[in-house]
Structures are given as C-alpha cells and as structure tokens.
Amino acid sequence: MNNETTASAIDPWASLSGLTAAASRFVANHRYEDLNAETLRLARRCVLDGLAVALAGSEQTGMKPIGDYITSLGGVAQARLIGKSSTRVPAHLAALWGGTAGHAMDWDDTQLAEGPGRPYGLLMHPTMPPLVAALTLSDLIAQEQGFPVDGKKLLASFTAGFEVGCKIAEAINPDHYMRGFHTSGTIGTFAAAAAAAHMLGLDEEATARALGLAASMASGIRAGFGTMTKPMHVGRAAENGVTAALLARFGMSANSEALDGRWGYLAIAGPGGDPALVRDRFGAPHTMESPGVSIKPYPSGVLTHPSMDAMLFLMRENNIKAADIKAVTLKAGSNVLGPIRFRIARTELEGKFSFGFLLSAIILEGRAGKAEFSDTFVLSGACQDMQNRVTTVFDQSIEDMGWDRIRSKIEVVTHDGRSFERWADEAYRGSPHNPLSDAELEAKFIDCAEGLLSTDRSRQVFDMIWSLEEAPDAGHIFDLLDWG
C-alpha cells in the first residue's frame, strides 16, 4: 500500500481534487492578509454599494410580506435586520430579509465574465448573498463569543464567498441562465454558504459539506422577474447559505463532490460546464479584481443601462427637453430586448423590465433613482404619456454583432421635425472600464438613504466602510443603517 493509498484510507477527504474540494480549501484557508491592496479597495466599494442598496430596499413594498412572514414565525433572537437594528430574529431569517432587501431595487452590482458565450459578458449579482451571510453570522457569533467580530474578519468572509460564487458562475454552462435559471439566486447560494462557512470558522471538510448542502438548496427561475419573487431569490440564497453552513457546523452530512460530481450541480443545472476553467484559480486573481465587477448607476438590469445613458447624453448634447420629444425608438438585438417584457409599465417592478419606463424616467427627470422607481412616478400622467412615445425595434444588424456586449441605438424625433441618434457605449458607466468614482458611489448611497438616514449618518457609514479593516466591531453597521 503506497503513501497516497494510506492517506486516502485514513482521510478520504485527502484524495478529493474536484471543484468542491478546491473551493473548500480556498475558503477554509483564506485570510484577510491574503487580500492585495486592489482587491481590498474593491471589496470596500462593493460593501458600501451593497449596504446602500440593502438600505434602500428595506423600505420597498415587497419587504412587507417578508417582514410579516418573519414576524409570524418568532424564534430565537440571533441576528439583527438591516434597517431595523432593534429587531433580532433567527439568523437564517435575518439573512432572508437582508438578501431580499439588497436585490429589491435591482440596484446591486454585477460580475463580469471571462469565458466566451456569456450573455452580455455578465454572470450574476455577486455581492449581496455573501455580504448578507457574513454580516448576519457576525452578529450571531458576537453573541456566542461575547465580543464583536472585527472588520478584517468581515472582509475576509465576504471576499471568500464573493470569489467562490464568481468562480462557480464562470464554470457553469452559460445555458444555465439562458434556460431560465436566475444565477444570482442559484449560484448566489454557494457564495453565501462559502461566506457563512468562513465566518463560522469551518475547516475544509465541514466547508465542503456546507457547499454540498447548498447544492441541494440552490434555486431560482427567471419566471419571477417583474414580481416580488425576483429579489426573494437573492434573499433565499443568503438564507440557504447561512442554513447550509449552520447545518454543516452541527454535523449534517453531504456529498463532497456536490458541485462537479456525476450528479453534481454543474452536471444537473448547467450541463456542459467546465470546472477545470476555475478549479485551480480561486483567488488567483480574485474575480473582483479581474475581470471585475460593475456597480450600477441605475436600479434596473445592467443590460438597460447603456441605452439609458445614451438617452441621457443625447438630450444633454443636443439641448433637448422632454416637451420637445415626439417619438423615441430604441433598436437592439434579442439579447437586450428579450428580457424586457413590458411595453408600458404600470408598477415599479414592471418598470425595471420596460424600456418605455426606463427611457421615460431619463427623459422626464434626467435621472432614474429611488424617487423615480416608485409606483407613484410610474403611474403619473407624464410618465404614462411618455411611455407611449417610446418604441423598441429588433435590429438584425445589431443582432449579427453578437451577444458579447450590450449594444443598442437610440433614435429621437422632435415635434419640429429634427432627428437625432446615438449609439450606446460599450464601456458602459459603472463597468470596470468606466467605473463610478468614489464620490459617485457616495452619491448613490445618499440617494438610497434619502428619507431614511441623515447626511451626517451617511458620512459615518462612509468613514467606517472606507477603513473597514480598522473597525473593531463589524456589527456597528447595523446601528448606522437603522432607520426604524
């Protein structure tokens, strides 16, 4: 019997070399000190953006059913709710709340893809599931150990989960999304489980079990787009990730090859995926750094943003006012037009999937933020009238350019007969190639916090997050975000 056989007989885990094992080894051994300066800088930005959108989302209409559901269950007071720090609930329910709030406005960041064939060159919303899972369990652990979890630990757990989610999203067949799975809900579950496992200090074997458990929980289908169900996908990802890690902590067994084994997640939910693309590349480099992450300027799907910016810049460059516009035509391929299902939006949720609304908001207000994404604004007479002037047209020539980028063209006709057109820029605003500045990111937070936090409180959030690694108590985030 050779040494390898002997080792395997003593420790079956030692012989495993699949994607689950690689991810688990990365998570269990990842430390704050492993983060280079650029990844750390980007992690702070993702955390600040994640907290901003979760804060804004915590007051959205769709959060009431979630809140009523959580209240109806009662349970042990383990972790606080984002936006409502006086309320403590079971940890998995706190994660459900936070994750749902974080995606409630569809304003959370987006992972860029490396491999070919990815629609729009994008993959998933990577921040909310691991951030919420890590933050929630930091609150639970602080109670258990009697002293707080610091900012370094929060950053390490968050980046571990972020990286695992992004690499799995890269490995799975792109057909996973095209067939109707919502990647932020499905792959987000693994990201949350990895972050939760790291926060709990699970070893490699227990982390593998957490990922194995997550594989049987990961779900979410695109039929829920345009309803309250879509943000719940991200909430469930955070909830299931926390649950999986806690079950693993208590000794629950799971398949140690649940990601890429014969009946593993990649084989079932994304047939044809290639684990070898990422198996040896966890943290080398972090996906957060390369190819990067896009931080959204608008609370809608990122594929709509280049067209919205094109509308904004066309009006500015030609001094066009809303009253001047007779008709707007947006031309694009099916990759852009296909998911946008509503011709005229009558609710804020429908508006996220309606170019009629999205372009009307830009035309009427010169912006599209928290105030515009409301049922009141969507249903206003001016908005409904302008939506009727906006038309989308499938353009075969744009389709033939491929789906690797978000391409579209805006054409505007004014009442006095003038015509204008503008192509959407491929290096869309918010992407790593055209990133929001820190000042713009702070402005987005202030917009999200409008009516909830004072300017002074927002500044306190900035002070904490821009130096998060120095924070002695990560849980102070809950206090700073409290609005009711």
XYZ file of C-alpha atoms in Angstrom:
484
model
C 0.000 0.000 0.000
C 1.598 3.298 -1.074
C 1.558 6.506 0.932
C -1.250 8.030 -1.195
C -3.475 4.986 -0.623
C -2.690 5.008 3.073
C -3.529 8.710 3.339
C -6.796 8.161 1.476
C -7.777 5.294 3.740
C -7.140 7.377 6.838
C -8.680 10.565 5.447
C -10.934 10.122 2.404
C -11.027 13.909 2.083
C -7.300 13.986 1.247
C -7.838 12.295 -2.124
C -10.523 14.659 -3.392
C -9.485 17.024 -6.148
C -12.747 18.303 -7.629
C -14.262 21.763 -7.630
C -15.964 21.315 -4.249
C -12.642 20.383 -2.647
C -10.806 23.260 -4.319
C -13.446 25.793 -3.242
C -13.478 24.415 0.300
C -9.706 24.573 0.634
C -9.737 28.158 -0.573
C -12.470 29.188 1.876
C -11.040 27.412 4.913
C -7.557 28.828 4.360
C -8.460 32.319 3.137
C -7.298 35.166 5.366
C -7.618 38.935 5.360
C -3.847 39.114 4.889
C -4.259 37.332 1.534
C -6.039 40.355 0.052
C -3.867 42.638 -2.026
C -4.410 46.389 -1.939
C -6.546 46.479 -5.095
C -8.851 43.639 -4.062
C -9.238 45.266 -0.651
C -10.103 48.614 -2.263
C -12.707 46.984 -4.488
C -14.108 44.965 -1.586
C -14.757 48.145 0.398
C -16.567 49.624 -2.609
C -18.707 46.515 -3.011
C -19.571 46.538 0.691
C -20.578 50.208 0.611
C -22.664 49.689 -2.512
C -24.261 46.562 -1.052
C -25.223 48.363 2.144
C -26.644 51.260 0.106
C -28.965 49.111 -1.965
C -29.989 46.963 1.007
C -30.884 50.127 2.923
C -32.970 51.452 0.031
C -34.537 48.053 -0.491
C -35.509 47.663 3.159
C -38.383 50.133 2.720
C -39.696 48.729 -0.559
C -43.267 47.441 -0.793
C -42.135 43.879 -1.398
C -40.420 43.764 2.000
C -43.709 43.888 3.912
C -44.667 40.271 3.115
C -41.147 39.188 4.064
C -41.349 41.126 7.328
C -44.805 39.789 8.160
C -43.633 36.249 7.428
C -40.576 36.601 9.676
C -42.663 38.114 12.488
C -45.205 35.303 12.258
C -42.508 32.693 12.922
C -40.959 34.149 16.037
C -37.891 32.224 17.161
C -34.570 32.816 18.880
C -33.164 36.357 18.678
C -29.841 35.693 16.929
C -29.196 38.464 14.410
C -30.411 41.953 13.565
C -32.246 43.143 10.471
C -30.669 45.665 8.094
C -32.519 48.951 8.591
C -34.208 47.753 11.789
C -31.436 47.072 14.279
C -33.788 46.854 17.261
C -35.238 43.654 15.817
C -33.428 40.350 16.327
C -34.620 37.165 14.649
C -33.205 33.710 13.844
C -30.068 34.082 11.744
C -31.419 32.428 8.606
C -34.448 34.744 8.627
C -32.256 37.813 9.115
C -30.352 36.672 6.021
C -33.595 36.236 4.087
C -34.531 39.815 4.967
C -31.145 41.311 4.138
C -30.666 39.464 0.854
C -34.165 40.295 -0.354
C -33.718 43.953 0.582
C -30.387 44.014 -1.240
C -31.986 42.959 -4.517
C -35.380 44.609 -4.014
C -34.485 47.509 -6.306
C -32.259 45.504 -8.678
C -29.529 48.026 -7.933
C -26.803 45.625 -6.752
C -23.543 45.053 -8.609
C -22.814 42.628 -11.456
C -19.977 40.201 -12.152
C -18.155 40.414 -15.485
C -17.473 37.145 -17.286
C -14.164 35.849 -18.587
C -15.293 32.980 -20.794
C -16.988 33.173 -24.203
C -20.694 32.702 -24.757
C -21.830 34.556 -21.646
C -24.854 36.753 -22.361
C -23.858 40.440 -22.232
C -20.435 39.404 -20.888
C -22.074 39.246 -17.438
C -22.891 36.476 -14.972
C -24.515 37.269 -11.615
C -25.054 39.776 -8.807
C -22.125 38.717 -6.620
C -22.154 40.958 -3.533
C -25.448 40.592 -1.702
C -25.569 36.848 -0.836
C -22.063 36.655 0.692
C -22.216 40.117 2.274
C -25.526 39.440 3.983
C -24.461 35.946 5.057
C -21.193 37.206 6.527
C -22.761 40.231 8.237
C -25.642 38.189 9.659
C -23.416 35.491 11.128
C -21.005 38.079 12.506
C -23.928 39.199 14.671
C -24.655 35.637 15.785
C -21.006 34.913 16.571
C -20.616 38.151 18.523
C -23.406 36.950 20.816
C -21.910 33.488 21.173
C -18.371 34.606 21.973
C -19.267 37.696 23.983
C -17.168 40.135 21.925
C -17.587 41.579 18.433
C -16.322 40.369 15.096
C -13.955 42.911 13.575
C -13.854 44.422 10.120
C -10.954 42.278 8.935
C -12.929 39.106 9.592
C -15.987 40.510 7.812
C -13.888 41.439 4.776
C -12.216 38.023 4.701
C -15.522 36.137 4.876
C -17.185 38.396 2.332
C -14.356 38.105 -0.183
C -14.190 34.319 0.283
C -17.871 33.976 -0.568
C -17.722 36.515 -3.378
C -14.844 34.647 -5.014
C -16.417 31.201 -4.717
C -19.688 32.420 -6.204
C -17.972 34.143 -9.116
C -15.763 31.188 -9.980
C -18.705 28.741 -9.910
C -20.710 31.134 -12.093
C -17.787 31.133 -14.533
C -17.572 27.330 -14.553
C -21.230 26.573 -15.169
C -22.539 26.337 -18.723
C -23.962 29.724 -19.872
C -27.072 27.791 -20.878
C -27.896 27.728 -17.148
C -29.128 31.321 -17.414
C -30.486 31.073 -20.939
C -32.714 28.119 -19.988
C -34.287 30.223 -17.260
C -32.273 29.854 -14.057
C -31.665 33.097 -12.169
C -27.941 32.866 -11.472
C -27.973 35.346 -8.598
C -30.345 33.040 -6.754
C -28.755 29.730 -7.758
C -25.014 30.433 -7.690
C -25.578 33.092 -5.038
C -26.447 30.247 -2.667
C -22.895 28.870 -2.953
C -21.441 32.345 -2.433
C -23.466 32.769 0.757
C -22.591 29.279 2.003
C -18.885 29.930 1.475
C -19.023 33.288 3.280
C -21.028 31.760 6.132
C -18.651 28.798 6.425
C -15.692 31.173 6.632
C -17.373 33.333 9.265
C -18.135 30.230 11.337
C -14.521 29.076 11.020
C -15.394 25.735 9.433
C -12.498 23.552 8.296
C -12.109 22.214 4.756
C -14.223 19.121 5.313
C -17.078 20.986 7.008
C -16.971 23.714 4.357
C -17.297 21.030 1.677
C -20.370 19.722 3.457
C -21.806 23.250 3.590
C -21.311 23.574 -0.179
C -22.799 20.109 -0.650
C -25.865 21.110 1.318
C -26.072 24.369 -0.642
C -26.139 22.376 -3.881
C -29.476 20.879 -2.856
C -30.878 24.305 -1.979
C -29.714 26.454 -4.903
C -32.714 27.567 -6.951
C -34.459 30.492 -8.621
C -36.077 30.805 -12.045
C -36.494 33.832 -14.291
C -40.266 33.417 -14.391
C -40.212 35.507 -11.210
C -38.790 38.576 -12.968
C -41.093 41.571 -12.683
C -42.560 40.344 -9.374
C -41.561 40.354 -5.704
C -40.204 36.852 -6.240
C -37.077 38.011 -8.077
C -35.483 39.818 -5.104
C -36.547 36.925 -2.887
C -34.230 34.701 -4.955
C -31.264 36.609 -3.524
C -32.826 36.565 -0.073
C -33.218 32.809 -0.286
C -29.621 32.488 -1.499
C -28.419 34.279 1.633
C -30.830 32.343 3.852
C -29.916 28.974 2.365
C -26.207 29.701 2.546
C -26.476 30.528 6.241
C -28.621 27.447 6.852
C -26.201 25.187 4.970
C -23.199 26.424 6.954
C -25.003 26.108 10.281
C -26.159 22.576 9.431
C -22.593 21.658 8.482
C -21.429 23.098 11.790
C -23.855 20.770 13.568
C -22.531 17.775 11.642
C -25.010 17.351 8.787
C -23.549 15.129 6.074
C -23.469 15.986 2.362
C -21.860 14.797 -0.857
C -18.283 16.063 -1.004
C -18.487 16.259 -4.804
C -21.829 18.045 -4.992
C -20.549 20.691 -7.394
C -18.914 18.683 -10.159
C -19.557 15.018 -9.367
C -21.658 12.723 -11.545
C -24.925 14.135 -10.235
C -23.440 17.395 -9.027
C -24.895 20.840 -9.526
C -22.907 21.692 -12.648
C -23.937 18.436 -14.302
C -27.627 18.872 -13.493
C -28.235 22.626 -13.677
C -25.589 23.549 -16.242
C -24.701 20.526 -18.371
C -21.507 21.066 -20.287
C -19.864 23.365 -17.753
C -16.110 23.119 -17.243
C -14.853 23.089 -13.626
C -11.271 22.957 -14.913
C -11.641 26.591 -16.013
C -11.579 27.746 -12.403
C -10.620 24.815 -10.165
C -7.036 25.989 -9.588
C -7.739 29.707 -9.801
C -9.590 30.633 -6.610
C -8.116 33.958 -5.554
C -5.606 33.914 -8.412
C -6.711 36.535 -9.160
C -9.906 37.394 -7.340
C -12.710 37.882 -9.867
C -13.487 41.121 -8.049
C -10.204 42.444 -9.446
C -10.133 40.711 -12.825
C -12.216 40.710 -14.942
C -14.042 42.836 -12.361
C -17.433 43.947 -11.168
C -19.862 46.607 -12.382
C -21.537 48.914 -9.866
C -24.913 50.045 -11.154
C -25.809 53.697 -11.672
C -29.497 52.758 -12.104
C -31.798 50.340 -10.198
C -32.588 48.093 -13.155
C -30.948 45.275 -15.086
C -27.484 46.302 -16.264
C -28.354 45.457 -19.868
C -30.662 48.513 -19.861
C -28.039 50.971 -18.604
C -26.138 51.745 -21.827
C -29.414 52.671 -23.535
C -30.449 54.852 -20.596
C -27.110 56.656 -20.641
C -27.358 57.074 -24.426
C -30.749 58.752 -23.937
C -29.340 60.971 -21.185
C -26.280 62.049 -23.166
C -28.231 62.567 -26.412
C -30.558 65.004 -24.644
C -27.705 66.834 -22.933
C -25.551 67.101 -26.039
C -28.389 68.460 -28.181
C -30.184 70.525 -25.509
C -33.402 68.524 -25.986
C -36.176 68.893 -23.423
C -38.908 66.397 -22.615
C -41.522 68.672 -24.201
C -39.556 68.572 -27.488
C -39.817 64.829 -27.955
C -42.371 63.369 -30.339
C -41.045 59.800 -30.559
C -38.168 57.631 -29.345
C -37.058 54.397 -30.982
C -34.609 52.002 -29.358
C -33.012 49.483 -31.717
C -31.238 46.414 -30.317
C -30.748 42.679 -30.647
C -32.706 39.959 -28.909
C -30.190 39.675 -26.067
C -31.188 43.171 -24.927
C -34.846 43.188 -25.943
C -35.729 39.630 -24.947
C -35.751 40.062 -21.138
C -37.548 43.436 -21.327
C -41.085 42.153 -21.348
C -43.330 45.141 -20.548
C -44.280 47.613 -23.289
C -45.917 50.004 -20.800
C -45.050 49.695 -17.119
C -47.751 50.217 -14.520
C -45.758 49.285 -11.440
C -42.207 49.982 -10.319
C -41.382 46.272 -10.585
C -42.645 46.163 -14.179
C -40.675 49.333 -14.854
C -37.399 47.504 -14.326
C -38.307 45.425 -17.382
C -39.763 48.186 -19.548
C -37.678 50.382 -21.827
C -40.754 52.572 -22.147
C -40.465 53.448 -18.475
C -36.689 53.449 -18.176
C -36.201 55.891 -21.036
C -39.177 57.981 -19.898
C -37.605 58.450 -16.462
C -34.425 59.736 -18.074
C -36.387 61.978 -20.451
C -38.608 63.482 -17.759
C -36.225 63.758 -14.811
C -32.736 63.437 -16.246
C -32.119 60.610 -13.799
C -33.512 57.301 -12.614
C -33.017 56.756 -8.912
C -35.024 55.796 -5.861
C -37.667 58.514 -6.350
C -38.337 57.576 -9.966
C -38.564 53.852 -9.227
C -41.872 54.141 -7.407
C -45.406 53.187 -8.349
C -46.437 56.828 -7.955
C -43.986 58.056 -10.575
C -44.619 55.128 -12.935
C -48.370 55.816 -12.895
C -48.082 59.593 -13.226
C -49.746 61.079 -16.273
C -46.488 62.461 -17.645
C -44.736 59.117 -17.356
C -47.589 57.113 -18.885
C -47.815 59.594 -21.778
C -44.086 59.495 -22.456
C -44.007 55.692 -22.336
C -46.458 55.653 -25.229
C -43.948 57.614 -27.308
C -41.180 55.036 -26.789
C -40.877 52.067 -29.141
C -38.385 49.209 -29.233
C -37.388 47.566 -32.526
C -35.406 44.400 -33.155
C -32.436 45.175 -35.411
C -30.850 42.244 -37.234
C -27.653 44.169 -37.959
C -27.127 44.693 -34.221
C -28.034 41.062 -33.541
C -25.345 39.992 -36.004
C -22.707 41.839 -33.975
C -23.058 39.173 -31.275
C -24.087 38.944 -27.641
C -20.710 39.567 -26.051
C -21.554 43.221 -25.369
C -24.659 45.300 -24.646
C -25.352 47.105 -27.916
C -28.224 49.417 -28.861
C -29.027 52.651 -30.695
C -31.390 55.453 -29.668
C -33.254 57.476 -32.301
C -35.218 60.600 -31.315
C -37.665 62.646 -33.413
C -38.779 66.050 -32.115
C -42.079 67.821 -32.686
C -40.385 70.304 -35.015
C -39.130 67.502 -37.272
C -35.491 67.180 -36.185
C -33.917 63.716 -35.858
C -31.085 62.597 -33.588
C -29.403 59.278 -32.914
C -26.796 57.921 -30.537
C -25.184 54.537 -30.046
C -24.934 53.165 -26.537
C -21.332 52.988 -25.384
C -19.916 49.510 -24.931
C -17.814 50.650 -21.952
C -20.975 51.424 -20.048
C -20.892 53.617 -16.983
C -20.238 51.643 -13.824
C -18.224 48.932 -15.568
C -14.567 48.328 -14.634
C -13.668 50.118 -17.879
C -15.724 53.181 -16.913
C -16.188 52.905 -13.140
C -18.182 55.122 -10.855
C -15.864 57.283 -8.790
C -15.877 57.002 -5.002
C -17.738 60.315 -4.929
C -20.381 58.944 -7.318
C -20.654 55.831 -5.161
C -21.206 58.000 -2.083
C -23.834 59.990 -4.010
C -25.603 56.728 -4.824
C -25.596 55.817 -1.119
C -27.093 59.210 -0.227
C -29.817 58.692 -2.828
C -30.544 55.256 -1.349
C -30.600 56.739 2.155
C -32.928 59.624 1.218
C -35.685 59.883 3.837
C -34.067 57.162 5.956
C -30.711 58.440 7.212
C -29.383 61.918 7.831
C -26.449 63.202 5.818
C -24.348 63.055 8.980
C -25.247 59.374 9.486
C -24.369 58.615 5.892
C -20.996 60.236 6.441
C -20.462 57.984 9.449
C -21.134 54.997 7.214
C -18.547 56.256 4.718
C -15.970 56.755 7.466
C -16.483 53.190 8.690
C -16.535 51.401 5.350
C -13.617 53.242 3.735
C -11.492 51.952 6.634
C -13.462 48.792 7.404
C -10.341 46.751 8.140
C -9.721 49.016 11.127
C -13.239 48.635 12.592
C -13.232 46.773 15.931
C -16.935 45.893 15.618
C -18.395 44.991 12.222
C -21.822 44.839 13.847
C -21.799 48.633 14.214
C -23.004 48.594 10.603
C -26.433 47.566 11.839
C -26.543 50.576 14.187
C -25.529 53.003 11.448
C -28.152 51.698 8.998
C -31.021 51.763 11.483
C -33.982 53.850 10.358
C -36.875 52.210 12.137
